[in-house]
PDB file of C-alpha atoms in Angstrom:
ATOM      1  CA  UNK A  23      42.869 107.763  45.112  1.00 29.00           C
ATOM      2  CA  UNK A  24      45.075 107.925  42.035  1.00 30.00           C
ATOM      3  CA  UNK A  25      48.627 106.821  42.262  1.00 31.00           C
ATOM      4  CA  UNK A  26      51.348 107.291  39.708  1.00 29.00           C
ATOM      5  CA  UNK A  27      53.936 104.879  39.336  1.00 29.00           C
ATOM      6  CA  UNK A  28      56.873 105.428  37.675  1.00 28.00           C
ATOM      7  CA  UNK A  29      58.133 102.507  35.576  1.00 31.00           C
ATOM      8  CA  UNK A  30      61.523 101.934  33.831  1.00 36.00           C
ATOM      9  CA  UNK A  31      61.159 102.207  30.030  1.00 37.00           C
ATOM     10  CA  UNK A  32      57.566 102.308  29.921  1.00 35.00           C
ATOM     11  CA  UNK A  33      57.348 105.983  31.144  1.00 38.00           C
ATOM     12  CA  UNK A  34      54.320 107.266  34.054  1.00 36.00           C
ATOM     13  CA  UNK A  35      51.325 104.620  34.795  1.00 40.00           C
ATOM     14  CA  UNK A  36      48.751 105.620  36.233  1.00 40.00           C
ATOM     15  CA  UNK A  37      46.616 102.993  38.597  1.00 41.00           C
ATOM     16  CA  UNK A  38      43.296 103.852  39.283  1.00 42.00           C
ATOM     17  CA  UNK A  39      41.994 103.044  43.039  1.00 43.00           C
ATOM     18  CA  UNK A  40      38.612 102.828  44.597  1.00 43.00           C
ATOM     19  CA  UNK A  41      39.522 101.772  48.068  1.00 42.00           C
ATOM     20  CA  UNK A  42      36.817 100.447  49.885  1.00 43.00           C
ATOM     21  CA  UNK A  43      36.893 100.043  53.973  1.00 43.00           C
ATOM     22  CA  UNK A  44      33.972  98.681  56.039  1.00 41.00           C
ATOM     23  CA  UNK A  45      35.027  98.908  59.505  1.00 40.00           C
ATOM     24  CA  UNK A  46      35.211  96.011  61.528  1.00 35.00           C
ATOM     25  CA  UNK A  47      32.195  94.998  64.122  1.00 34.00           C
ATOM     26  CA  UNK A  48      34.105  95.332  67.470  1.00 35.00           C
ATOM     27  CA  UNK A  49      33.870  92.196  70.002  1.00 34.00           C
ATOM     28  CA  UNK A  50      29.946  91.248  69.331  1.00 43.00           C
ATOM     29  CA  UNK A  51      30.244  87.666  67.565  1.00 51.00           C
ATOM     30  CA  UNK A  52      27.882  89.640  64.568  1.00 69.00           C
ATOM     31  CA  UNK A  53      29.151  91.378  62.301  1.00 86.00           C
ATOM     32  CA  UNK A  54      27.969  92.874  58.880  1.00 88.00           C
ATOM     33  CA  UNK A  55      30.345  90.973  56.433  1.00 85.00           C
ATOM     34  CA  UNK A  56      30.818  92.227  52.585  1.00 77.00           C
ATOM     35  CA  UNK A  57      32.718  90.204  49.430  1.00 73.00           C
ATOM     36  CA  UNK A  58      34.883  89.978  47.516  1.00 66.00           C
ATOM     37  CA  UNK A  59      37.522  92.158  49.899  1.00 66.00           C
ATOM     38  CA  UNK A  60      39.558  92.945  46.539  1.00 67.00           C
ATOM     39  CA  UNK A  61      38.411  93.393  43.161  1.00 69.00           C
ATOM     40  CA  UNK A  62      40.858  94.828  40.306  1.00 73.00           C
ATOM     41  CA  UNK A  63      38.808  96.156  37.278  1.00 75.00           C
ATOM     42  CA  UNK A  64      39.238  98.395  34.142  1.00 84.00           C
ATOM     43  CA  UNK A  65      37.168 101.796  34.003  1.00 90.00           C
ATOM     44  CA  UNK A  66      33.770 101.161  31.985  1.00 92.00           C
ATOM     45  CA  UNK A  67      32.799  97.857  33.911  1.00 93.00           C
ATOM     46  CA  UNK A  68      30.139  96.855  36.192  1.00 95.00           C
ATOM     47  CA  UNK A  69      31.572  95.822  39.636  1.00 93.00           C
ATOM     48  CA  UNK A  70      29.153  94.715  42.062  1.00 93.00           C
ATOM     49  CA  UNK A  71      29.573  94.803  45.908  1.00 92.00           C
ATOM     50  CA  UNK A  72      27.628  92.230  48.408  1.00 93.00           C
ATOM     51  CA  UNK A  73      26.855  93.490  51.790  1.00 93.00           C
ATOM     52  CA  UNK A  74      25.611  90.787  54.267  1.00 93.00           C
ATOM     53  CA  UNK A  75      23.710  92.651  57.086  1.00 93.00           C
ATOM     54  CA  UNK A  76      23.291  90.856  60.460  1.00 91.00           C
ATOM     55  CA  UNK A  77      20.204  88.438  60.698  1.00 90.00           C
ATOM     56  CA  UNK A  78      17.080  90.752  62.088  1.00 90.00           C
ATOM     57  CA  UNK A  79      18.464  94.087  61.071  1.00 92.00           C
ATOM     58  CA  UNK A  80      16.010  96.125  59.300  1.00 92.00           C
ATOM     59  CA  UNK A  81      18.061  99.080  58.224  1.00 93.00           C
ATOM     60  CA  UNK A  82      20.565  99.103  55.733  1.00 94.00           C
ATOM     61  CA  UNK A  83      23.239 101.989  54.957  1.00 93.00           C
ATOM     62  CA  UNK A  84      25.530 102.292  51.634  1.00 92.00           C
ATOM     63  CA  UNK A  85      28.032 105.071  52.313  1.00 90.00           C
ATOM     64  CA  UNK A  86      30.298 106.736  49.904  1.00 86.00           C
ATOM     65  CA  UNK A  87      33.471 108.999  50.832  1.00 83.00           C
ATOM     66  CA  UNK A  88      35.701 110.102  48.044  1.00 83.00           C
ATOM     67  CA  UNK A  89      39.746 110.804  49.067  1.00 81.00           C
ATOM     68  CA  UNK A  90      39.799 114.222  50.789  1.00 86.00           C
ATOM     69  CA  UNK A  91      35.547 114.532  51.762  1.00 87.00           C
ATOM     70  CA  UNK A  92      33.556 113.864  54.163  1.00 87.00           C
ATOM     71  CA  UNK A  93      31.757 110.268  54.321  1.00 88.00           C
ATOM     72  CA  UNK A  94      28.391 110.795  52.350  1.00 91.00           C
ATOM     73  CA  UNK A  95      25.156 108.408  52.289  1.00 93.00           C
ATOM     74  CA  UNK A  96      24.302 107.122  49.108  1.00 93.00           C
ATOM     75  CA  UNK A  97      21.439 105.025  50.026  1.00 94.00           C
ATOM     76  CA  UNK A  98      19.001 103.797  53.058  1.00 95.00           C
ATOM     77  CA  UNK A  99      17.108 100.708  52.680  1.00 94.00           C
ATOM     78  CA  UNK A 100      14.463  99.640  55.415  1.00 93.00           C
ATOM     79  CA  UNK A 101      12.398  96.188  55.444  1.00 91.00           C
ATOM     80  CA  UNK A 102      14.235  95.693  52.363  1.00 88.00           C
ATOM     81  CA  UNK A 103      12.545  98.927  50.405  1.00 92.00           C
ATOM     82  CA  UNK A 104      14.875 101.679  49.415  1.00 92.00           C
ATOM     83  CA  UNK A 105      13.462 104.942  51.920  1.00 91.00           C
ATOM     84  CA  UNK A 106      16.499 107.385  50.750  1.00 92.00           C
ATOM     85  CA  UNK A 107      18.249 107.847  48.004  1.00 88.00           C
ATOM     86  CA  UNK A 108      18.550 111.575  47.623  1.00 86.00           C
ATOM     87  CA  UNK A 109      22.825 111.766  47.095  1.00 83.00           C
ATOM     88  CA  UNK A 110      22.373 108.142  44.733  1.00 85.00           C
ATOM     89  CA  UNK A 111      22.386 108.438  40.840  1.00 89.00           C
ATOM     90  CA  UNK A 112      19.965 105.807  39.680  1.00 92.00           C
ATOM     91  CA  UNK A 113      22.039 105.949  35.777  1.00 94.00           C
ATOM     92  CA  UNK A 114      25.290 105.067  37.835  1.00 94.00           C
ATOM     93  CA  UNK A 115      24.206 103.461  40.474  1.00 94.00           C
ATOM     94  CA  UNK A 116      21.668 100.286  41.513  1.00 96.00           C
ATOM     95  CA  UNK A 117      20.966  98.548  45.074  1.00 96.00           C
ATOM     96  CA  UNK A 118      18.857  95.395  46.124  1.00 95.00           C
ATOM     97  CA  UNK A 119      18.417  94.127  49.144  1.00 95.00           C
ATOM     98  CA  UNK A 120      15.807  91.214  48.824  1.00 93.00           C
ATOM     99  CA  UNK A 121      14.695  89.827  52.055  1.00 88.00           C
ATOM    100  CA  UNK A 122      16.793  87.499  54.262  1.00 86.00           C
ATOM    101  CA  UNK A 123      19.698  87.610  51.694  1.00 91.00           C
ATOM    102  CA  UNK A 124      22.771  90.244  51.264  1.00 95.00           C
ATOM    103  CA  UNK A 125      22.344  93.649  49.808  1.00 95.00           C
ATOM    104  CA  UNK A 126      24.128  94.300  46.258  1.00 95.00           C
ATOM    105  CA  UNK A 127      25.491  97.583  45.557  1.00 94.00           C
ATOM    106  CA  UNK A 128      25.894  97.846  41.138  1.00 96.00           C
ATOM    107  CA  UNK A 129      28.302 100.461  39.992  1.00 94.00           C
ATOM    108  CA  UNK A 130      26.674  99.770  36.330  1.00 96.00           C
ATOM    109  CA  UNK A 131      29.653 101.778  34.560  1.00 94.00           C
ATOM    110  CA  UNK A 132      32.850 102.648  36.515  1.00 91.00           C
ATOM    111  CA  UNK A 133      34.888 105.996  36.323  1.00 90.00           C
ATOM    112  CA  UNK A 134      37.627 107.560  37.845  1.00 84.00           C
ATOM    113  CA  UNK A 135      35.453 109.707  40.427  1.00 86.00           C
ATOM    114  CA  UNK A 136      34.213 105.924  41.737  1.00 86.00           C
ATOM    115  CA  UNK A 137      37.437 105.901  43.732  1.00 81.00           C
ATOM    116  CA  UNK A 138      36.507 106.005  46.950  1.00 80.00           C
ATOM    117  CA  UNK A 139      35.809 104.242  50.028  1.00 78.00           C
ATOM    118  CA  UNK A 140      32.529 102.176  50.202  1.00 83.00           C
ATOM    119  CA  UNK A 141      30.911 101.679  53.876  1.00 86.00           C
ATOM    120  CA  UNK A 142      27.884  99.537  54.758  1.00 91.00           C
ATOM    121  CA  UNK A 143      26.117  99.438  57.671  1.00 92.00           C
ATOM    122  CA  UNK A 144      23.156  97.461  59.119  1.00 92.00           C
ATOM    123  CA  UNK A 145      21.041  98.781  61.706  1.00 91.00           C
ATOM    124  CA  UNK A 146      18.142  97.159  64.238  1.00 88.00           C
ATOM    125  CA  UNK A 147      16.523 100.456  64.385  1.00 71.00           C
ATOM    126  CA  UNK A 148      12.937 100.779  62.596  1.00 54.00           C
ATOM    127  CA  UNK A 149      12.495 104.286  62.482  1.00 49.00           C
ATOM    128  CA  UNK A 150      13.409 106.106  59.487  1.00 47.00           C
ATOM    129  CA  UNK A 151      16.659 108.158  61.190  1.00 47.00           C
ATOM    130  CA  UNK A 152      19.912 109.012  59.343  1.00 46.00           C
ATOM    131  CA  UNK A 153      22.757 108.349  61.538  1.00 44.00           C
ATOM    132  CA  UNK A 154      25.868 109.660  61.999  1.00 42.00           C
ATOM    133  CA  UNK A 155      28.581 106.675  60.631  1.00 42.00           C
ATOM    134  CA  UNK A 156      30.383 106.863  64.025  1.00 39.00           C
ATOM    135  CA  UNK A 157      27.379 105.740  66.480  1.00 42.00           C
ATOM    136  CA  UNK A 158      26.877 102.536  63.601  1.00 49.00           C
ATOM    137  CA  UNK A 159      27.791  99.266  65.520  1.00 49.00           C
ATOM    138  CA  UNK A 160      27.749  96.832  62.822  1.00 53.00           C
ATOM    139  CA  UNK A 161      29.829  97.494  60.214  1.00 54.00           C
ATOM    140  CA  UNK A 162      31.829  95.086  57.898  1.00 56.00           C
ATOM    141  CA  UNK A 163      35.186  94.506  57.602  1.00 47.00           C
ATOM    142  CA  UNK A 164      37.777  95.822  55.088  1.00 42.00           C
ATOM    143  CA  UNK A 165      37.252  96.012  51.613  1.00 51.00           C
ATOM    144  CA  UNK A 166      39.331  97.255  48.414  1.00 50.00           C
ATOM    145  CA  UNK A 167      38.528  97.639  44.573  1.00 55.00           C
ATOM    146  CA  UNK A 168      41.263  98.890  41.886  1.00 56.00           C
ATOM    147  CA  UNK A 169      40.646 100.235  38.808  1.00 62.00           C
ATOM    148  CA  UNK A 170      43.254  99.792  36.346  1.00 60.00           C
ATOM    149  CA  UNK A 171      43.872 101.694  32.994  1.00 60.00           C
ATOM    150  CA  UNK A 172      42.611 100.065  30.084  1.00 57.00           C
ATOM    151  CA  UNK A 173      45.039  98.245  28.333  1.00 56.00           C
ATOM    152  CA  UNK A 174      44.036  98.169  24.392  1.00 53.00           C
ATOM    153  CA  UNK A 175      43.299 101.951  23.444  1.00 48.00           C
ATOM    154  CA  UNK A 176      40.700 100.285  20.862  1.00 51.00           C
ATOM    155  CA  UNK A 177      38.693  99.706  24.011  1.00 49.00           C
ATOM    156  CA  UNK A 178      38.783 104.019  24.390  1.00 45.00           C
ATOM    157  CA  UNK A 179      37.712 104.653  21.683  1.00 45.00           C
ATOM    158  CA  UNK A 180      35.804 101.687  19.442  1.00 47.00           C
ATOM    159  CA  UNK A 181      34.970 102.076  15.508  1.00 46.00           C
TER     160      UNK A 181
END
């Protein structure tokens, strides 16, 4: 979401948002965690997010849904292999998920269409199956990242 902030003698700001929300796990003692919960960056920088999956899950889900959409899946990983990745760009976007450790989702350049909210889920199943979000147990808990303008315009455009 983009939010403009009107500030005395320094005219509009604009502040750049990529809210990210992983829903909490409900009353089972395991729950799919993810870190850092806030992250303020400038457009143009790599911001990586860490999704810790519950111990024995095999399926892993990195969902995307930009202000005003629908939620969409970026990625499935199974047995710690990527099985879909039809709606993720590989030149934006990179995932790991190496066994019996968290997964890391890479924005390798951020932009102002990254705002967004960013969902993972982990999954017992071991059938290849894409789920609707709502019938996902385990999900983690809230999560925000801010992108901010750049400050220096020499950073927009460099010599």
């Amino acid at each position: 979401m983009i939010h403009a902030w009107l500030v005395p003698h320094m005219g509009i700001k604009f502040l750049h948002c990529i809210s990210i929300f992983l829903l909490g796990a409900g009353l089972t003692d395991a729950e799919v965690t993810q870190t850092p919960k806030q992250l303020v960056t400038e457009i143009r920088q790599q911001v990586n997010l860490t999704c810790h999956p519950i111990s024995g899950h095999t399926g892993l889900y990195w969902y995307q849904q930009v202000t005003g959409n629908g939620i969409e899946l970026l990625v499935y990983l199974q047995n710690n292999k990527i099985l879909d990745d039809t709606q993720f760009s590989k030149d934006r976007f990179s995932v790991i998920w190496p066994k019996s450790s968290p997964s890391i989702l890479t924005i390798k350049t951020t932009e102002l269409k990254d705002s967004a909210v960013y969902l993972c889920a982990s999954s017992p199943t071991t059938a290849l199956q894409h789920q609707c979000l709502s019938i996902h147990k385990y999900l983690s808990s809230p999560y925000t990242l801010f992108l901010r303008p750049v400050q220096d315009s020499s950073q927009l455009f460099p010599h």
